mmCIF file of C-alpha atoms in Angstrom:
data_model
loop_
_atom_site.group_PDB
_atom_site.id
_atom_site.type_symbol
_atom_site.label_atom_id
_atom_site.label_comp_id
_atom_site.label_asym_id
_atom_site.label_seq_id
_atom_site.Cartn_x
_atom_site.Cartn_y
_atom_site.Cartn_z
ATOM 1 C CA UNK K 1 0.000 0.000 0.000
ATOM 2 C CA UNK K 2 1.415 3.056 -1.135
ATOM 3 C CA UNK K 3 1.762 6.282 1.301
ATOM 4 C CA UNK K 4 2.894 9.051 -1.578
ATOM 5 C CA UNK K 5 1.555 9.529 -4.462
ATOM 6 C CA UNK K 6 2.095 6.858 -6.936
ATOM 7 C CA UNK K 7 2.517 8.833 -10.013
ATOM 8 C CA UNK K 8 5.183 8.139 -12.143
ATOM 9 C CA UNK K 9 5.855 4.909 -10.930
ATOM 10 C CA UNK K 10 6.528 2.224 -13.399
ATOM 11 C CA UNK K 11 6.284 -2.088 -13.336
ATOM 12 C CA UNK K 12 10.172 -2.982 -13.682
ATOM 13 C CA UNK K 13 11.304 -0.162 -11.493
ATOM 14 C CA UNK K 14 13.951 -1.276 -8.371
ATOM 15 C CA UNK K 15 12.331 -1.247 -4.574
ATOM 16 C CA UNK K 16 14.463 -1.424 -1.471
ATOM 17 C CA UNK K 17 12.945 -3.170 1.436
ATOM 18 C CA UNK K 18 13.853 -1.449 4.559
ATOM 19 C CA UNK K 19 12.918 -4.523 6.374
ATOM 20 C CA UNK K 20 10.866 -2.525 9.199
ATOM 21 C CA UNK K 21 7.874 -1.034 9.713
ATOM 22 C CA UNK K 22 7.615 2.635 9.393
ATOM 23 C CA UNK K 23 9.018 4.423 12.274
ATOM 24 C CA UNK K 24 8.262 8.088 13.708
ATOM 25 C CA UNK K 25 11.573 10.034 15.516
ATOM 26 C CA UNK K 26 11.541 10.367 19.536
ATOM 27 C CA UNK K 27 13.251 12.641 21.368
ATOM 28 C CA UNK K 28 12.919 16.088 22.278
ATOM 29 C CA UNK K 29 13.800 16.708 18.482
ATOM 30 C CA UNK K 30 9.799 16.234 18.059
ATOM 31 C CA UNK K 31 8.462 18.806 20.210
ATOM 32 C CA UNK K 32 6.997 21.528 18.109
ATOM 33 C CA UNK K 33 7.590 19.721 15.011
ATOM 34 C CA UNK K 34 5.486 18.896 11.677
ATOM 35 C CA UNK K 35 5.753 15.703 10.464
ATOM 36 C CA UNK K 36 3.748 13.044 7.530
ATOM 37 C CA UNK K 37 2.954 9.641 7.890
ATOM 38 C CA UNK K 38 6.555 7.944 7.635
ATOM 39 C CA UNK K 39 8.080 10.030 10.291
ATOM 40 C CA UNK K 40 9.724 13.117 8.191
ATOM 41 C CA UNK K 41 9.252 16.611 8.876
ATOM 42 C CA UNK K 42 7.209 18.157 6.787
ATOM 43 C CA UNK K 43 8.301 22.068 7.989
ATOM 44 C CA UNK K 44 10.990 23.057 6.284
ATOM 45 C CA UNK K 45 12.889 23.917 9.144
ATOM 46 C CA UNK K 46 15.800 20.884 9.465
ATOM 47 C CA UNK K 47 15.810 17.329 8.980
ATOM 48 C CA UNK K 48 14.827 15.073 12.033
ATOM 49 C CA UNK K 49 17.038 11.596 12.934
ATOM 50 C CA UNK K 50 14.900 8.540 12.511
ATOM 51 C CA UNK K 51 17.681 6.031 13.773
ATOM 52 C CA UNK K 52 15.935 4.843 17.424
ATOM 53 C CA UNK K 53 12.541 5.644 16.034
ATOM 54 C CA UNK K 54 9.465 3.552 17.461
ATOM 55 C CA UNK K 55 7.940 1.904 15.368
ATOM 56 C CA UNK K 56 4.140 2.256 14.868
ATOM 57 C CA UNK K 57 2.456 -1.204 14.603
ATOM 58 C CA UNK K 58 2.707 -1.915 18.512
ATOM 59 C CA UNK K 59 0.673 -3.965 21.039
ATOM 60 C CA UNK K 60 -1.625 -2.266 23.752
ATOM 61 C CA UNK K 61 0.044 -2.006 27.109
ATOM 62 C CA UNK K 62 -0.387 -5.453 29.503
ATOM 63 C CA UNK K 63 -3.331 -5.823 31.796
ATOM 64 C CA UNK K 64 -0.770 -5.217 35.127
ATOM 65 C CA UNK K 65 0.220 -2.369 33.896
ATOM 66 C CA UNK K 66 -3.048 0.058 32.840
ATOM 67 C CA UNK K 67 -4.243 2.316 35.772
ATOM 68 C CA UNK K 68 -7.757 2.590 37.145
ATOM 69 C CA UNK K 69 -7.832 5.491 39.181
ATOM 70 C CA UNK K 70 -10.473 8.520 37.859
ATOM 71 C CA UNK K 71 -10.036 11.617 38.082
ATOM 72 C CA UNK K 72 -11.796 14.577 36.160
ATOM 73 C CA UNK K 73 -10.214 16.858 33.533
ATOM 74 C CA UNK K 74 -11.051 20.094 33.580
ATOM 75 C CA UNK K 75 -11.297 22.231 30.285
ATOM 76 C CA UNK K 76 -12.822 25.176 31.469
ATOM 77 C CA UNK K 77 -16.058 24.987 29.157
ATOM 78 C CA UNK K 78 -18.366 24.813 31.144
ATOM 79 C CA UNK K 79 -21.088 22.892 29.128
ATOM 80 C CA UNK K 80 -18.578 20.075 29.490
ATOM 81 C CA UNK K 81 -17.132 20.209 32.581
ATOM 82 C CA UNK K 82 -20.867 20.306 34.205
ATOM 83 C CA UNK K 83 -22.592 18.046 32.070
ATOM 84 C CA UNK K 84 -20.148 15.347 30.495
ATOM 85 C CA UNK K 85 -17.177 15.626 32.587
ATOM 86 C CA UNK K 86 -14.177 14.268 30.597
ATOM 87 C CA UNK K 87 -12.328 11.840 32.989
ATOM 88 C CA UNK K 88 -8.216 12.135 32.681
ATOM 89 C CA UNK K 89 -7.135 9.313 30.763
ATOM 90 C CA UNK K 90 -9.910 8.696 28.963
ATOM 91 C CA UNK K 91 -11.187 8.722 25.441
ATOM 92 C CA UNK K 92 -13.581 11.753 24.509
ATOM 93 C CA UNK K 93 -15.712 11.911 20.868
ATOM 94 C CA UNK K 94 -16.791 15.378 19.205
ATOM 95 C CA UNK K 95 -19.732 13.987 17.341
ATOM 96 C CA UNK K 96 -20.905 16.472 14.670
ATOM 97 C CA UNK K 97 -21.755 17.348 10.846
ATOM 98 C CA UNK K 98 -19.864 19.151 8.953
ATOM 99 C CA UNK K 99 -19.326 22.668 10.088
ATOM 100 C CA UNK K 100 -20.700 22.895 13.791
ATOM 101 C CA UNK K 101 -17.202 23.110 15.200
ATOM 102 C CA UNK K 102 -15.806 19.870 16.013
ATOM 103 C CA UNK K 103 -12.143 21.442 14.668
ATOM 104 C CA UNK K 104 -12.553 24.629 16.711
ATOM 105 C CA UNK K 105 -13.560 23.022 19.867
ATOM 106 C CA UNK K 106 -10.396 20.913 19.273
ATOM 107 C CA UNK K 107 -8.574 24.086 19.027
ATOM 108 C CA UNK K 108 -9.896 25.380 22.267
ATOM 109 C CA UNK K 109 -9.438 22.356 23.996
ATOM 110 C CA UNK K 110 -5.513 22.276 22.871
ATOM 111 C CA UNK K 111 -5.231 25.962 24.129
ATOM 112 C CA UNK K 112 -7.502 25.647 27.766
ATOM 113 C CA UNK K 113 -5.570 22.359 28.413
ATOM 114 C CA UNK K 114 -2.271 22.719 27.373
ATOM 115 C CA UNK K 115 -2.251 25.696 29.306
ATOM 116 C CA UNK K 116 -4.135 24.831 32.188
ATOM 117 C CA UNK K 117 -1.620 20.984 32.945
ATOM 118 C CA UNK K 118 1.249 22.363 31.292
ATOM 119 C CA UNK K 119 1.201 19.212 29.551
ATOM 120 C CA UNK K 120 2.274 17.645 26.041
ATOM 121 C CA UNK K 121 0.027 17.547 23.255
ATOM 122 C CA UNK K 122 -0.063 15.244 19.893
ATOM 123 C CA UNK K 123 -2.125 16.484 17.333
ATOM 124 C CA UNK K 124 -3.054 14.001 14.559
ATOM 125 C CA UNK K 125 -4.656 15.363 11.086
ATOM 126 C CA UNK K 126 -6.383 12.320 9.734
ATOM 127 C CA UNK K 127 -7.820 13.168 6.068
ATOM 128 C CA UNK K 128 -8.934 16.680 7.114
ATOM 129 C CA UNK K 129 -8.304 20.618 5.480
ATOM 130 C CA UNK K 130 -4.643 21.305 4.716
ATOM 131 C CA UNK K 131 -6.205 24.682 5.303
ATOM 132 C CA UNK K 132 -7.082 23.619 8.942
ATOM 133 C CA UNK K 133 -3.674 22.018 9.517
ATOM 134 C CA UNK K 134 -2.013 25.669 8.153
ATOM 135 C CA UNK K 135 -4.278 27.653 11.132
ATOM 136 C CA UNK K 136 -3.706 25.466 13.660
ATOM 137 C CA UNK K 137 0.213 25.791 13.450
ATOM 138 C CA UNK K 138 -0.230 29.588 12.996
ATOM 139 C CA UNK K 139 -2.473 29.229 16.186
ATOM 140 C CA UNK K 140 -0.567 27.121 18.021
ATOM 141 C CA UNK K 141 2.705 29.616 17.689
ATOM 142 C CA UNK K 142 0.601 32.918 18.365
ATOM 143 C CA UNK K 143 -0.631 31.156 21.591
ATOM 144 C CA UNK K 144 2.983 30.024 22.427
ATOM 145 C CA UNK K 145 2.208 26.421 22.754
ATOM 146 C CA UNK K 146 4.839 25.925 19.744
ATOM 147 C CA UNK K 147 7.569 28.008 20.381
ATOM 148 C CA UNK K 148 9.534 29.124 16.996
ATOM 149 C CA UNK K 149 10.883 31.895 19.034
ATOM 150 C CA UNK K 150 10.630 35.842 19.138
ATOM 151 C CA UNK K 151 12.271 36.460 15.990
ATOM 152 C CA UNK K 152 9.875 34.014 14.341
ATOM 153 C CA UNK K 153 6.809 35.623 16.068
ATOM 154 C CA UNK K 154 7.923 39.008 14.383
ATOM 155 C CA UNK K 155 8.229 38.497 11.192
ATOM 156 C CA UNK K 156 5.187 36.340 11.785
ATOM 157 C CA UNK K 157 2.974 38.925 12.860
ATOM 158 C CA UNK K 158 4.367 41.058 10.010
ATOM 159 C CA UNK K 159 3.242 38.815 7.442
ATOM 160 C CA UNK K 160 6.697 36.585 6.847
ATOM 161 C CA UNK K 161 6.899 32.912 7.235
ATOM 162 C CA UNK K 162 10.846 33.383 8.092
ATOM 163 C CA UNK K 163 12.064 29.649 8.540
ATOM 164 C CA UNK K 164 15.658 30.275 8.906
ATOM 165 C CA UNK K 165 14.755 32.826 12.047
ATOM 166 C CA UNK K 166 13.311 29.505 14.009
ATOM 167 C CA UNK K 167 15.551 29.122 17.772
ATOM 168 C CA UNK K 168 15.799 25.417 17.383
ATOM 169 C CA UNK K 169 16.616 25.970 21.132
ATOM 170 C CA UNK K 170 13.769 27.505 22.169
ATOM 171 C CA UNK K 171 11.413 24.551 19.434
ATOM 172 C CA UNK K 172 12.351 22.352 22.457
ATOM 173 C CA UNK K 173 10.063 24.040 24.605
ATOM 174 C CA UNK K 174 7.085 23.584 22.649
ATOM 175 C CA UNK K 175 4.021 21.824 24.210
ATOM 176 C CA UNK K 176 3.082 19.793 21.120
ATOM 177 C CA UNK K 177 3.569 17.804 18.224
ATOM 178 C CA UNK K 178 2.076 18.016 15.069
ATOM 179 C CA UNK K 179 1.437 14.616 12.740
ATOM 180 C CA UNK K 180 -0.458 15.622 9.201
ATOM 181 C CA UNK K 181 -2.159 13.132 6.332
ATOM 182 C CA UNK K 182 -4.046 15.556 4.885
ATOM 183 C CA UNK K 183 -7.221 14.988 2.378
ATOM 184 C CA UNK K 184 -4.913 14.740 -1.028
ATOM 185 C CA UNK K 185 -2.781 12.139 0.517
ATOM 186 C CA UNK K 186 -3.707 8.662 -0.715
ATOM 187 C CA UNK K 187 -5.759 6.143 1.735
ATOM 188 C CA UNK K 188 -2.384 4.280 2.842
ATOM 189 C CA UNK K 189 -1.334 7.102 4.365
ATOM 190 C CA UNK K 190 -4.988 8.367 5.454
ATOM 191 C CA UNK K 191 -5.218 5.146 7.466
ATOM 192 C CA UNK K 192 -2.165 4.758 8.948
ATOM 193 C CA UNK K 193 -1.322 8.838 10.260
ATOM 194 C CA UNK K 194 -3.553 8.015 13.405
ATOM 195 C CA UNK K 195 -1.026 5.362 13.947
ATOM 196 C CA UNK K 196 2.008 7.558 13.477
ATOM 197 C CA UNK K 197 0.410 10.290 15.956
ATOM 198 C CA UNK K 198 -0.051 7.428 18.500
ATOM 199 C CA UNK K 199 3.101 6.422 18.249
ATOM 200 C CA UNK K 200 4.275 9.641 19.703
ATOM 201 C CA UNK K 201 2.020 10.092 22.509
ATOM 202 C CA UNK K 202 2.823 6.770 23.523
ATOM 203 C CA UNK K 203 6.960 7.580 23.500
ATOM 204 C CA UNK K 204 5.703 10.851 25.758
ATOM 205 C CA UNK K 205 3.322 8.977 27.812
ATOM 206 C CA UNK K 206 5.713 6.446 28.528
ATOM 207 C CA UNK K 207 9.318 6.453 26.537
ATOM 208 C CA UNK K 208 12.470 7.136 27.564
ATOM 209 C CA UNK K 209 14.661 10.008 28.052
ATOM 210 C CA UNK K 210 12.213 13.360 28.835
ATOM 211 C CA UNK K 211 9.072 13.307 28.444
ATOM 212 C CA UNK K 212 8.485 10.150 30.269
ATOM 213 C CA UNK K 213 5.713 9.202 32.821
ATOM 214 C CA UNK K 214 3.703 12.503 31.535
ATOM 215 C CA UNK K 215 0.157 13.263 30.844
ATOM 216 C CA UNK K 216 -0.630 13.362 27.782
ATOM 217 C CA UNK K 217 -3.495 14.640 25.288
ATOM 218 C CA UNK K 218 -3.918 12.907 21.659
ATOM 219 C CA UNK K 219 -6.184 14.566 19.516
ATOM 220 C CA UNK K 220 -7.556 12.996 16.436
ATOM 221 C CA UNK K 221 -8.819 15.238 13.746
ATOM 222 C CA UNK K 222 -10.769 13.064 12.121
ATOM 223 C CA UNK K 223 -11.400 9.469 13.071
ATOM 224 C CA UNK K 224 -13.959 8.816 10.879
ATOM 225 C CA UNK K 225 -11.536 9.630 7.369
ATOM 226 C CA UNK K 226 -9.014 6.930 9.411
ATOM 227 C CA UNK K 227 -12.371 4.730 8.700
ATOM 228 C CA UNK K 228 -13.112 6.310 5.164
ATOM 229 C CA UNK K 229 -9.465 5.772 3.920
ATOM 230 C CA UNK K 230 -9.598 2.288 5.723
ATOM 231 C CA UNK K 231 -12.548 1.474 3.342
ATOM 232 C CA UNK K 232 -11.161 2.822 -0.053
ATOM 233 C CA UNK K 233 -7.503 0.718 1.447
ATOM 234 C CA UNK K 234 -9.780 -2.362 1.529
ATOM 235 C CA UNK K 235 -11.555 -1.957 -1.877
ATOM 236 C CA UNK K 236 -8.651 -1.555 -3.428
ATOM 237 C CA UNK K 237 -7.152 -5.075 -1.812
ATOM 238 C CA UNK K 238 -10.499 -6.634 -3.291
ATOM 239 C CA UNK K 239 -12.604 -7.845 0.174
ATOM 240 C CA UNK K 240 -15.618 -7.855 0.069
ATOM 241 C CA UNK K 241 -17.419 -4.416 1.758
ATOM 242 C CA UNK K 242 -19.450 -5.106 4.553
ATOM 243 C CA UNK K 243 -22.625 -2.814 5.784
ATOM 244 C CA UNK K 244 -23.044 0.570 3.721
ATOM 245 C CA UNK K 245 -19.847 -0.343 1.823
ATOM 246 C CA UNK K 246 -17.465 -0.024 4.655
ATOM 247 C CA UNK K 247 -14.318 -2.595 5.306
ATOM 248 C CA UNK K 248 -15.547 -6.045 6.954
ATOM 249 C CA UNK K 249 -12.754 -5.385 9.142
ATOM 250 C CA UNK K 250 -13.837 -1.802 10.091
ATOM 251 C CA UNK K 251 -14.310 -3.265 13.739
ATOM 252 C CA UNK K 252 -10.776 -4.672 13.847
ATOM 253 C CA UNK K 253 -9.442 -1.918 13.246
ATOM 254 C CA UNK K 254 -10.953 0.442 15.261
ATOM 255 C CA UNK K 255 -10.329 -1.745 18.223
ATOM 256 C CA UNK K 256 -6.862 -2.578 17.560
ATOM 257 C CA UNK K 257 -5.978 1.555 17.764
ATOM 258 C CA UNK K 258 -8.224 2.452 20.083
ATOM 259 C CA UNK K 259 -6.921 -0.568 22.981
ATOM 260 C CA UNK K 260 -3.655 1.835 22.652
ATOM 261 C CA UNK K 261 -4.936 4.874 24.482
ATOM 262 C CA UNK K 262 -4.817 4.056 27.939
ATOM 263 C CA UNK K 263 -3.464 5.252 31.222
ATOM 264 C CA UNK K 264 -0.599 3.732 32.098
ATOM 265 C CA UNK K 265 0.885 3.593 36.252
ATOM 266 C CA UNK K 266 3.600 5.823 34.314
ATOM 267 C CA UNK K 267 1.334 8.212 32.890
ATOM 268 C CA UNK K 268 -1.875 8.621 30.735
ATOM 269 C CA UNK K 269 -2.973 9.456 27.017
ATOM 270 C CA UNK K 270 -6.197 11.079 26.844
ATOM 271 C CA UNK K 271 -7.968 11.232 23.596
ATOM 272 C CA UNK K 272 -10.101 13.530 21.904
ATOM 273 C CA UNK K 273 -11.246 12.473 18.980
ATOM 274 C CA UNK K 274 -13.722 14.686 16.429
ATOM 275 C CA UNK K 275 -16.034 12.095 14.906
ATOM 276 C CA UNK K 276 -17.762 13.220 11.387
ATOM 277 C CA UNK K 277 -21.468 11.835 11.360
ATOM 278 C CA UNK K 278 -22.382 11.181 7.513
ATOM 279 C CA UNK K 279 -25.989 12.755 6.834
ATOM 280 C CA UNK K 280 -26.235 13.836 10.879
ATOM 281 C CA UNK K 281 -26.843 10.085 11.071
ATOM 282 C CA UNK K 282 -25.837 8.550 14.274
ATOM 283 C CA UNK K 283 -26.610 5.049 13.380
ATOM 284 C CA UNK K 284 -24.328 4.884 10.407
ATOM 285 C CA UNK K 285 -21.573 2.202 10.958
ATOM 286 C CA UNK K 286 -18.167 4.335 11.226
ATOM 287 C CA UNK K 287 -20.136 6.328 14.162
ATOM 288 C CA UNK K 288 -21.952 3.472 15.758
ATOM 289 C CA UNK K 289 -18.134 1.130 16.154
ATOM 290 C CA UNK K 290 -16.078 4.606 17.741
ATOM 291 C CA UNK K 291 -19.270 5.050 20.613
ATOM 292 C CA UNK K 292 -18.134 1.594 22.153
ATOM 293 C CA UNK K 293 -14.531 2.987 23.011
ATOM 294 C CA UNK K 294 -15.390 6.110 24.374
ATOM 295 C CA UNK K 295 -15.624 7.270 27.795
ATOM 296 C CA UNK K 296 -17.245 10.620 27.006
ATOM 297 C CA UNK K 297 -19.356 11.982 24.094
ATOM 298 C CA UNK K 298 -19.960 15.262 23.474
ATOM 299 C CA UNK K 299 -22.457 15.841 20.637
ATOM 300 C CA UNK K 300 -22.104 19.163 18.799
ATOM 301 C CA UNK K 301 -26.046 20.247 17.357
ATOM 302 C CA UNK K 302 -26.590 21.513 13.812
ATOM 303 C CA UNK K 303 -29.878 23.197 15.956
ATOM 304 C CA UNK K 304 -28.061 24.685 18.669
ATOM 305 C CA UNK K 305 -25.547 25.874 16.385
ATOM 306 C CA UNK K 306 -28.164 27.703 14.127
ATOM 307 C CA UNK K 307 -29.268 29.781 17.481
ATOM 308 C CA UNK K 308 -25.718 30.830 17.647
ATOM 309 C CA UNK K 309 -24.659 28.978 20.185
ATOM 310 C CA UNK K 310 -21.132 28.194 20.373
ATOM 311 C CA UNK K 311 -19.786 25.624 21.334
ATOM 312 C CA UNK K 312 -23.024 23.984 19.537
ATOM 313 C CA UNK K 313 -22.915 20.956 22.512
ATOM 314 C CA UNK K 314 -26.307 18.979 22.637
ATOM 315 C CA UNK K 315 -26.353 18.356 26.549
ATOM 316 C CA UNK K 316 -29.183 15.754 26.457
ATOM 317 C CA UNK K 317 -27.601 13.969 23.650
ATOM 318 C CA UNK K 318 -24.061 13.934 25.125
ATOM 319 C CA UNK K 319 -23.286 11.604 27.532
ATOM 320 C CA UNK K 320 -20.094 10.927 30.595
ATOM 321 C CA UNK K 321 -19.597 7.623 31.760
ATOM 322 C CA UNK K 322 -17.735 9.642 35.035
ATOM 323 C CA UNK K 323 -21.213 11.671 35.400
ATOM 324 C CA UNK K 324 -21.780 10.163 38.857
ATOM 325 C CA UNK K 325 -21.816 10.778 42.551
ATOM 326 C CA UNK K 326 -18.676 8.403 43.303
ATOM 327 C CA UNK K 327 -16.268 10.256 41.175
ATOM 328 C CA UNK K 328 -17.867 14.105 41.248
ATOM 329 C CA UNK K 329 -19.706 14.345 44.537
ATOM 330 C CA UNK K 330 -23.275 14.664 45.039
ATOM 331 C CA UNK K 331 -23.418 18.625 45.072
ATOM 332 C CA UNK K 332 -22.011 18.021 41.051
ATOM 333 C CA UNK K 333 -23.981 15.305 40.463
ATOM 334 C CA UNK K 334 -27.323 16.858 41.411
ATOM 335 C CA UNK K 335 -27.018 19.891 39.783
ATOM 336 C CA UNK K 336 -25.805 18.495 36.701
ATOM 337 C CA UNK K 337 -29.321 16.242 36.793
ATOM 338 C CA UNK K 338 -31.366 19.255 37.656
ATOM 339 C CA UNK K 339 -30.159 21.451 34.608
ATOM 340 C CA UNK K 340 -30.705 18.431 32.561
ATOM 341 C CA UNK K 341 -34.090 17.533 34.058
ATOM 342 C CA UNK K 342 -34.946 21.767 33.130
ATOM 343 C CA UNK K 343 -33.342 21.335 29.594
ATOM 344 C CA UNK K 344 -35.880 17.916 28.574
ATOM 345 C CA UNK K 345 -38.921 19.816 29.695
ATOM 346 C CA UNK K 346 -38.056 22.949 27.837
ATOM 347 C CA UNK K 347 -37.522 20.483 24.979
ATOM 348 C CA UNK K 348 -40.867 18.579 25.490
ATOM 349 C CA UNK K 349 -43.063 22.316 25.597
ATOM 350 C CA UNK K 350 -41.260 23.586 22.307
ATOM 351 C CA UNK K 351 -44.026 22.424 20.427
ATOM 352 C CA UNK K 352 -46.639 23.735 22.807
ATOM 353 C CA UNK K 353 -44.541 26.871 22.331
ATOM 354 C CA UNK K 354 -44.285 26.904 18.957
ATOM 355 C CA UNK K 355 -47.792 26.093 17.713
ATOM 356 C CA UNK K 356 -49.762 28.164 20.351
ATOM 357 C CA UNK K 357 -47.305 30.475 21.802
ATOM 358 C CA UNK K 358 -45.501 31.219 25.274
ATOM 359 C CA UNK K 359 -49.089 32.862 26.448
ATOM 360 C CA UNK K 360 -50.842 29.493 26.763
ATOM 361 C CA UNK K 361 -48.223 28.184 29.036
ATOM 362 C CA UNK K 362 -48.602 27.915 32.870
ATOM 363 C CA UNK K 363 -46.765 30.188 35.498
ATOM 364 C CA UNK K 364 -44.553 26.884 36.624
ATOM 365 C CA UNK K 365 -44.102 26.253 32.370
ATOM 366 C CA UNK K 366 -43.268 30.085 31.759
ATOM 367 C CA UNK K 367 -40.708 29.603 34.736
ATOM 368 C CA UNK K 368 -39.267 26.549 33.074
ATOM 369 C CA UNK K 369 -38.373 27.925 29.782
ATOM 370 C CA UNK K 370 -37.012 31.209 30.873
ATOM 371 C CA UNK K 371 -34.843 29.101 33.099
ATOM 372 C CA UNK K 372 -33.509 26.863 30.446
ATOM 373 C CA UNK K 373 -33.378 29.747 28.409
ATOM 374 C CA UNK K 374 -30.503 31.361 30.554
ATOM 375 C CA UNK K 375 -29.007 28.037 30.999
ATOM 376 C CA UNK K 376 -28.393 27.439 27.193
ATOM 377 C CA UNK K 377 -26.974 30.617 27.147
#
């Protein structure tokens, strides 16, 4: 399976076999640093040494080993942090169409967090926007959570893109790692980049040299083209396609990345993943196999999003498997259920609302929506 372009090539033509599976760099090299699929860095700035890379095919971590202590995350939106708590560690899906947010709520999730722990991040482009990939670097360096250093910054802000001005000093202080197979990349390299970006939390979460025993946060942007290029991969080996045309081993192979995210006693990956729902439909296949991993979902709403509601999360459609007593404490816990009880009932009198207006409502009803009203706001 090819991961370049294949143009050009030619039956007859000499191949090396490198005898390994593809490898990404470790090291503190990485931090701050843009790389493709097979490990190389994609900035321009200097070459990166591949010789004790990891390699990226890799077995989950043994039962003795995983952790099962819970604690929350904090992200400092409050929709989530009330509602569907994200638990450290865990695995977290942005459900969503296309253009609700999922990317930006990645984006401010990268910034809250990375700021908030002081903590490493991995970033993982999986068949979206080269567009995206371009603002989120640009973001990332205006927010200083890659560091390309002052110089860099100025001629930044001026309107340069100054590569030889880059403190390769100062790149070592960056927060996070950038891993790109963009949507013009073929679907080898579509469904392995997940991989490659895995591969790299898991040297931070647990490798050697700095960096080790760290929390970590892996974010996946998006796991459902790591299904859509795992599809076109197996087409093009000849299987036979399974429900709505997907891979019959789309199961497989979800599982066999997913069982990779874990805490470990030496630190923890947690994973945010942005999901894209084909046709809003949450029953479609690719959807329906990532739900059974996760810990967390937060559903973004085409709905909310059209009242201009940002982030556009659905909180009676999202769900937290941490969203009880035990872990939060009752005081949490109750209020949580309250605004949630509030939210359903304003939901169940919008049609009252709608068809014979707020006037026909009683005082407790009136009280209701203007309550949820100010909540969702």
């Amino acid at each position: 399976i090819s991961m370049d372009s294949t143009d050009g090539l030619v039956r007859g033509m000499k191949v090396l076999d490198t005898g390994s599976a593809i490898k990404m760099p470790v090291g503190d090299q990485i931090k701050g640093r843009l790389f493709n699929v097979v490990g190389d860095a994609i900035d321009g700035i200097t070459a990166v040494d591949k010789a004790d890379g990891r390699p990226i095919h890799a077995t989950p971590p043994k039962f003795e080993d995983l952790s099962t202590e819970t604690e929350v995350l904090f992200t400092g939106i409050k929709v989530i942090d009330l509602l569907e708590p994200y638990a450290k560690g865990g695995k977290i899906g942005l459900f969503g169409g296309a253009g609700v947010g999922k990317t930006v709520l990645i984006m401010e999730l990268v910034n809250n967090i990375a700021k908030a722990y002081a903590g490493l991040s991995v970033f993982a482009g999986v068949g979206e926007r080269t567009r995206e990939g371009n603002d989120l670097l640009r973001e990332f360096i205006e927010s200083g959570v890659i560091n390309y250093g002052d110089e860099f910054l100025h001629s930044m802000e001026k309107g340069g893109w100054d590569l030889k001005s880059v403190d390769t000093e100062k790149l070592k202080e960056s927060k996070a790692t950038l891993v790109f197979g963009q949507m013009n990349e073929p679907p080898g390299a579509r469904a392995r980049v997940a991989l490659s970006g895995l591969t790299v939390a898991e040297y931070f979460r647990d490798g050697d040299g700095e960096g080790a025993g760290k929390d970590i946060l892996f974010f996946v942007d998006n796991i459902f083209r790591f299904t859509q290029a795992g599809s076109e991969v197996s087409a093009l080996l000849g299987r036979m396609p399974s429900a709505v045309g997907y891979q019959p081993t789309l199961a497989t192979e979800m599982g066999l990345m997913q069982e990779r995210i874990t805490s470990t006693k030496r630190g923890s990956i947690t994973s945010v993943q942005a999901v894209y729902v084909p046709a809003d439909d949450l029953t479609d296949p690719a959807p329906a196999t990532t739900f059974a991993h996760l810990d967390a979902t937060t559903v973004l709403s085409r709905k909310i999003a059209e009242l201009g509601i940002y982030p556009a999360v659905d909180p009676l459609d999202s769900t937290s498997r941490i969203l009880s007593p035990a872990v939060l404490g009752d005081e949490h816990y109750n209020t949580a259920q309250r605004v949630k009880e509030t939210l359903q009932r304003y939901k169940e009198l919008q049609d009252i609302i709608a068809i014979l207006g707020m006037d026909e409502l009683s005082e407790e009803d009136k009280l209701v929506v203007s309550r949820a009203r100010r909540v969702q706001r």
